[in-house]
Coordinates of C-alpha atoms in Angstrom, one line a residue:
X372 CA -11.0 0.2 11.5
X373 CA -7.8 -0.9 9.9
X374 CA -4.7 -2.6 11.8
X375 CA -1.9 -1.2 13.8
X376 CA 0.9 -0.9 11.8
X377 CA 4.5 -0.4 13.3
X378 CA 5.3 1.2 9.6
X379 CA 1.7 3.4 9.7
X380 CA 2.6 4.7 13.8
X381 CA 5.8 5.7 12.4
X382 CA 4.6 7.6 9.8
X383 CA 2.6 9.4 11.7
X384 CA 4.7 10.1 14.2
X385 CA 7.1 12.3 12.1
X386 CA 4.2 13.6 10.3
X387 CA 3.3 15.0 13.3
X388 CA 6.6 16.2 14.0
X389 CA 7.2 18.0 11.1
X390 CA 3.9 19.9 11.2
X391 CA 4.9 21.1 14.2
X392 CA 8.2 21.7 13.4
X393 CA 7.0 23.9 10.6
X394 CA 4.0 25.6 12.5
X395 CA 6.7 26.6 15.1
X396 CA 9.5 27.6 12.5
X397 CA 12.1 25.1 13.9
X398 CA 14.7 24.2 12.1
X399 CA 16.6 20.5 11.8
X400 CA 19.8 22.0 13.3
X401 CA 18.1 23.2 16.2
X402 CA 16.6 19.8 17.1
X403 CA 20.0 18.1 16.3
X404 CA 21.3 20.7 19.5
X405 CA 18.4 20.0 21.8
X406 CA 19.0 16.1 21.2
X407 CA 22.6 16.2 20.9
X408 CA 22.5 14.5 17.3
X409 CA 24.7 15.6 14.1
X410 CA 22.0 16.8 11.0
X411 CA 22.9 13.8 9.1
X412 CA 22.2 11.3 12.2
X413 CA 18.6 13.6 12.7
X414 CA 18.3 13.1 8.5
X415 CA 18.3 9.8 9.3
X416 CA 15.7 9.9 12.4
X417 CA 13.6 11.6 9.8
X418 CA 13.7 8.9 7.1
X419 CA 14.3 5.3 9.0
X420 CA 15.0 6.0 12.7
X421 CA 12.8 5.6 16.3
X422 CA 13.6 8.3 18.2
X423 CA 14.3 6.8 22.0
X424 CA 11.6 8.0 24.6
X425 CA 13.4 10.5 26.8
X426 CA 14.8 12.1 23.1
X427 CA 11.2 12.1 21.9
X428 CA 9.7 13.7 25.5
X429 CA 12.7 16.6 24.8
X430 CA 11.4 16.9 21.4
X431 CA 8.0 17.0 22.6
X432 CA 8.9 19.6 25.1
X433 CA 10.3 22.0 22.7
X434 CA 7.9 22.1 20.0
X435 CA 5.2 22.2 22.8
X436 CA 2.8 19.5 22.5
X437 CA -0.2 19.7 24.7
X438 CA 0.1 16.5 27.4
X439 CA -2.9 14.9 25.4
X440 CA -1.0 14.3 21.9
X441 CA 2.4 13.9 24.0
X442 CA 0.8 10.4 25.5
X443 CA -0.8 9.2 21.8
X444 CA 2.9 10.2 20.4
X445 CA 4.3 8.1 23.4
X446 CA 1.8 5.5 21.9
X447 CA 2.9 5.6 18.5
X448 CA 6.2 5.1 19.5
X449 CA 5.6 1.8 21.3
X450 CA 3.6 1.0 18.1
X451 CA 6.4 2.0 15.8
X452 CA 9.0 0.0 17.7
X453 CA 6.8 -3.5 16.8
X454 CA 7.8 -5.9 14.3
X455 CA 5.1 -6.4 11.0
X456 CA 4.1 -9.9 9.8
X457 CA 6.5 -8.6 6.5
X458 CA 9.7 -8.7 8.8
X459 CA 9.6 -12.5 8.5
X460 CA 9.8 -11.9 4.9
X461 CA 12.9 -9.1 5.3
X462 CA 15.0 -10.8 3.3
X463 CA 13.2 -11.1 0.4
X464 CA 12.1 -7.2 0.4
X465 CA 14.0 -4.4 0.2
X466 CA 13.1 -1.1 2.7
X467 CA 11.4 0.4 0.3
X468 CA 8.7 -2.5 -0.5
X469 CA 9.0 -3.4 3.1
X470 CA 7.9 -0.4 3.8
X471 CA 4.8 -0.5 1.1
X472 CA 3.8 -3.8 2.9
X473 CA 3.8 -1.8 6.3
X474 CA 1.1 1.1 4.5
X475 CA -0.6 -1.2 3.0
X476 CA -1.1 -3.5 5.9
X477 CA -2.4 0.0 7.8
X478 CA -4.5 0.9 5.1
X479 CA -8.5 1.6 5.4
X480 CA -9.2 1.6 1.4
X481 CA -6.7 1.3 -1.7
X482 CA -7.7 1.8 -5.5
X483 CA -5.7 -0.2 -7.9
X484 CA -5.4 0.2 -12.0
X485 CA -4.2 -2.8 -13.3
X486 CA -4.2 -2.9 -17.5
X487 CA -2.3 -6.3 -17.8
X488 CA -2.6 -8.5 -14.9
X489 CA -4.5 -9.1 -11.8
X490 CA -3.7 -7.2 -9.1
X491 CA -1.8 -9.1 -6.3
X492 CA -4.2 -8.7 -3.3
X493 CA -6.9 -10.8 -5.9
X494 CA -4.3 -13.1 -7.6
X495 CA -5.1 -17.0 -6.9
X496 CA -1.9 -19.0 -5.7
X497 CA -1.5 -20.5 -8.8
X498 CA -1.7 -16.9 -11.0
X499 CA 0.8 -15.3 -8.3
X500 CA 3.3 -18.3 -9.4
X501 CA 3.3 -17.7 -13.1
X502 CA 3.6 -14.0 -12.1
X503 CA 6.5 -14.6 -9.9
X504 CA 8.3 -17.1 -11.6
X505 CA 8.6 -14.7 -14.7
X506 CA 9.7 -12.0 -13.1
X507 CA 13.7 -12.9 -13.3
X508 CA 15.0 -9.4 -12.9
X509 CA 14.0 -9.4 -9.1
X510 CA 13.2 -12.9 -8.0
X511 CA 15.5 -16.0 -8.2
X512 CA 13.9 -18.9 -8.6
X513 CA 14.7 -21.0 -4.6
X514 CA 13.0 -17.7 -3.8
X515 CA 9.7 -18.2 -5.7
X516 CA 7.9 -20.0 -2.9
X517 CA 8.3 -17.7 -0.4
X518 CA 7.4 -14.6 -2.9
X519 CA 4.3 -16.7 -3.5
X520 CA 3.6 -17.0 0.1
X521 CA 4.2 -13.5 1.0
X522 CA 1.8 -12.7 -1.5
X523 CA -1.0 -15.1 0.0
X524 CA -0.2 -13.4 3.6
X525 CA -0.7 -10.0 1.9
X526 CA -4.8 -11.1 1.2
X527 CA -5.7 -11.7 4.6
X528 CA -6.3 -8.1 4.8
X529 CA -9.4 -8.3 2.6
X530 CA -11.1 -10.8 5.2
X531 CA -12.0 -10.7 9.0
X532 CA -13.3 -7.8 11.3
X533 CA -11.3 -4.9 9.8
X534 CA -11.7 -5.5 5.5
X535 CA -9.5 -3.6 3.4
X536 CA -11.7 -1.6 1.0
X537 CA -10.5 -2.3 -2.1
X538 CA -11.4 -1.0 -5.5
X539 CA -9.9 -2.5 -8.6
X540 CA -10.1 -0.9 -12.2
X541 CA -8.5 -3.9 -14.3
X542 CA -7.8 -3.8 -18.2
X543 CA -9.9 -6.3 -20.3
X544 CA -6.5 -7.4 -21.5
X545 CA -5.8 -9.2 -18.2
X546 CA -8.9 -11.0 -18.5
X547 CA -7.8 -12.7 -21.5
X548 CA -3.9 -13.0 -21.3
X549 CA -3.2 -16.7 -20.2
X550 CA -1.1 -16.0 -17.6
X551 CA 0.1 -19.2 -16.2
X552 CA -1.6 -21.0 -19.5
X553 CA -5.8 -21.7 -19.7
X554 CA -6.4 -23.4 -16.4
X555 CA -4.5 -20.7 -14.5
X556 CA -6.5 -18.1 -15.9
X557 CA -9.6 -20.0 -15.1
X558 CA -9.3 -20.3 -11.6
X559 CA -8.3 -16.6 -11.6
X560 CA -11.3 -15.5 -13.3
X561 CA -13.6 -18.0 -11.4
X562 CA -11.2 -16.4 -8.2
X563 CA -12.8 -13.1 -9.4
X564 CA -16.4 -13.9 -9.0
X565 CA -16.2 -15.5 -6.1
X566 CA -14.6 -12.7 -4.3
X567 CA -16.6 -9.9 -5.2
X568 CA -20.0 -12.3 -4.4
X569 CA -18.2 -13.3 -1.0
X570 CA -17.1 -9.9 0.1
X571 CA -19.3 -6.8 -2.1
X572 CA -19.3 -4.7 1.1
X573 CA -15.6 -4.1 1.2
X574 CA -14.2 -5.3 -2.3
X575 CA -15.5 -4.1 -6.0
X576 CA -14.2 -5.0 -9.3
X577 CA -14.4 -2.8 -12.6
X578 CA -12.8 -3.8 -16.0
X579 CA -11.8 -1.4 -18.4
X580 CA -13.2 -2.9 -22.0
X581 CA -11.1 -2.7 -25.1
X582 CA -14.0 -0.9 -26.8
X583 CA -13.9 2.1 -24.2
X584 CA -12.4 4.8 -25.8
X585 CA -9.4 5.8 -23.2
X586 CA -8.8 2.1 -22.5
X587 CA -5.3 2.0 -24.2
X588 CA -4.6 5.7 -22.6
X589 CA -2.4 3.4 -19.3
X590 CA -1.6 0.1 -21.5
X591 CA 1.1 -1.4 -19.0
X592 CA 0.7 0.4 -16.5
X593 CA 0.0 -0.3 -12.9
X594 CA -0.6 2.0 -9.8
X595 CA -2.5 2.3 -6.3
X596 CA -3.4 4.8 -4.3
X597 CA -3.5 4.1 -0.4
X598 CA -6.2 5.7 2.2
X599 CA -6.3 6.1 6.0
X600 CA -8.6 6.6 8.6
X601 CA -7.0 9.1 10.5
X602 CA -7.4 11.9 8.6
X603 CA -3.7 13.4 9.5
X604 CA -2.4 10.6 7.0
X605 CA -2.5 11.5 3.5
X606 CA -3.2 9.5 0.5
X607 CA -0.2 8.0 -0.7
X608 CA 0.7 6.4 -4.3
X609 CA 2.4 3.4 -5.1
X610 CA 3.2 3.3 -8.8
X611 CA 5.0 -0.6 -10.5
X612 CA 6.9 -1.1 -13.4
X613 CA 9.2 -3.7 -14.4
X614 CA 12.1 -2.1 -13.1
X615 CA 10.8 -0.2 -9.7
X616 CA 8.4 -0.3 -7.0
X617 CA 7.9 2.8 -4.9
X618 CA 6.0 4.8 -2.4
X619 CA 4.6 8.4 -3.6
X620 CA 4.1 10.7 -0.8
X621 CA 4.3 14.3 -2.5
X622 CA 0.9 15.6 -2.5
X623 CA 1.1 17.1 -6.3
X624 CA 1.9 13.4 -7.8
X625 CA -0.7 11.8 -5.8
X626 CA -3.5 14.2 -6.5
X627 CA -2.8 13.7 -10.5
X628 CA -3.0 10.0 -10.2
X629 CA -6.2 10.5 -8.1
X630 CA -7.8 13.1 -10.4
X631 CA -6.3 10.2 -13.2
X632 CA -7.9 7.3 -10.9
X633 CA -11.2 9.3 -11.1
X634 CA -11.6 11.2 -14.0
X635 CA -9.7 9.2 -16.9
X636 CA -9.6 5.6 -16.0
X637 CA -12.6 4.9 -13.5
X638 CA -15.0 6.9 -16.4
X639 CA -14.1 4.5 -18.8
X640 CA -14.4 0.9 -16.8
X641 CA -17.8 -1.0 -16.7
X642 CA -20.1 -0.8 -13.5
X643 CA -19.9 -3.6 -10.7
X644 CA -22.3 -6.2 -12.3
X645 CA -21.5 -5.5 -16.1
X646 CA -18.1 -6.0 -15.4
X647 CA -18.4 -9.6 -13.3
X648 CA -20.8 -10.6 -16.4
X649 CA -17.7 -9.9 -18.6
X650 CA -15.4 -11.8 -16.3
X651 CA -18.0 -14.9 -16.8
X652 CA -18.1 -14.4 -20.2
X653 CA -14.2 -14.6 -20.8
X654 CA -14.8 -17.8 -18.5
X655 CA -16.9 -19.3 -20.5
X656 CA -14.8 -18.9 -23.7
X657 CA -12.1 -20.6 -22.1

């Protein structure tokens, strides 16, 4: 079982508003009247907000919700209203990776293509430092530490009781890249081993060769795709590039990146143990 998270019990607390909302036909400007908001200020409950508990038992009143779901909404709420481990990072992150934090945090399972560099959640201190330190267009450098830090905070979610399941489909390319220069990259690799020996219930590691044939088909690229146990949440995307970082939560682009994930990618990587023999073999080269 995954975490409460404040961001995750938010989430699912409008979800379940706005299935309602659209089971019963209610429009926004009638919930703005019943709770004596303007449309923009309810826009805003919609995107960001916490609805205050008598507004939310109104709102639960008029779209009917049977006294059961009223008291785990009520539940939520409180949830919702908590402060994550990321909000000691708040300035540093902007909402909307804030807000990735807060799903991934609340996440049961998360599959990652990677074609040039480690994904964070298995990045050694050291890798996540080169990483950081040359990425000038969003991190100054009296920041670097902290980035680095937030980034080791981010990996105790792969450990303890309640494991992230984590799949990662990594390019060959960032096996051999010397990110950080050649002892960097053999701590990460050596990182790599050990992790997948330590923890093979809950995390697997699959690398993409440069002799499969759809291996270049994603060169620089980078994505994730999020999974919850309560099966009201969706699968969500997060997709990175150089210039952006952002949640995908329309059912259309995540299903392509899945079918993408499944179908394109994941057909072409190694299995589990032919892949970790390729990780030792790029180690030993070193």
């Amino acid at each position: 079982m995954a975490p409460l998270s404040p961001t995750v019990a938010r989430w699912e607390l409008m979800l379940r508003i706005k299935r309602r909302r659209s089971e019963f036909d209610v429009s926004a400007s009638v919930i703005a009247k019943e709770l004596g908001f303007t449309l923009s200020y309810w826009s805003k409950v919609e995107k960001e907000r916490i609805l205050a508990e008598d507004k939310l038992k109104r709102l639960m009143s008029l779209l009917e919700f049977d006294p059961a779901e009223r008291d785990e909404m009520l539940r939520l709420r409180e949830i919702a209203k908590q402060r994550g481990w990321w909000s000691s990072y708040a300035g540093l992150l902007s909402d909307e990776v804030s807000r990735l934090y807060g799903l991934e945090y609340g996440a049961h399972n998360i599959r990652s293509y990677a074609s040039v560099l480690i994904p964070g959640l298995l990045q050694t201190e050291d890798y996540a430092r080169a990483v950081i330190a040359n990425d000038t267009a969003r991190v100054r450098q009296v920041e670097i530490d902290r980035w680095v830090e937030l980034r080791m905070r981010r990996q105790q979610r792969l450990t303890g009781a309640e494991p992230l399941y984590f799949t990662a489909l990594v390019g060959e390319a960032a096996l051999t890249q010397r990110t950080g220069g050649t002892e960097v990259l053999k701590g990460q690799l050596r990182h790599l081993v050990s992790i997948v020996q330590e923890l093979r219930d809950s995390v697997d590691i699959r690398v993409i060769p440069f002799d499969a044939p759809g291996g270049a088909l994603l060169a620089g690229a980078s994505f994730h795709l999020l999974g919850f146990e309560n099966m009201l949440l969706p699968d969500v995307g997060w997709t990175e590039t150089l210039v952006h970082l952002g949640v995908i939560e329309d059912a259309e682009p995540v299903r392509h990146l899945s079918t993408m994930y499944a179908n394109t990618i994941a057909d072409h990587a190694l299995p589990r143990d032919d892949s970790i023999t390729l990780i030792e073999r790029k180690l030993g080269a070193l």
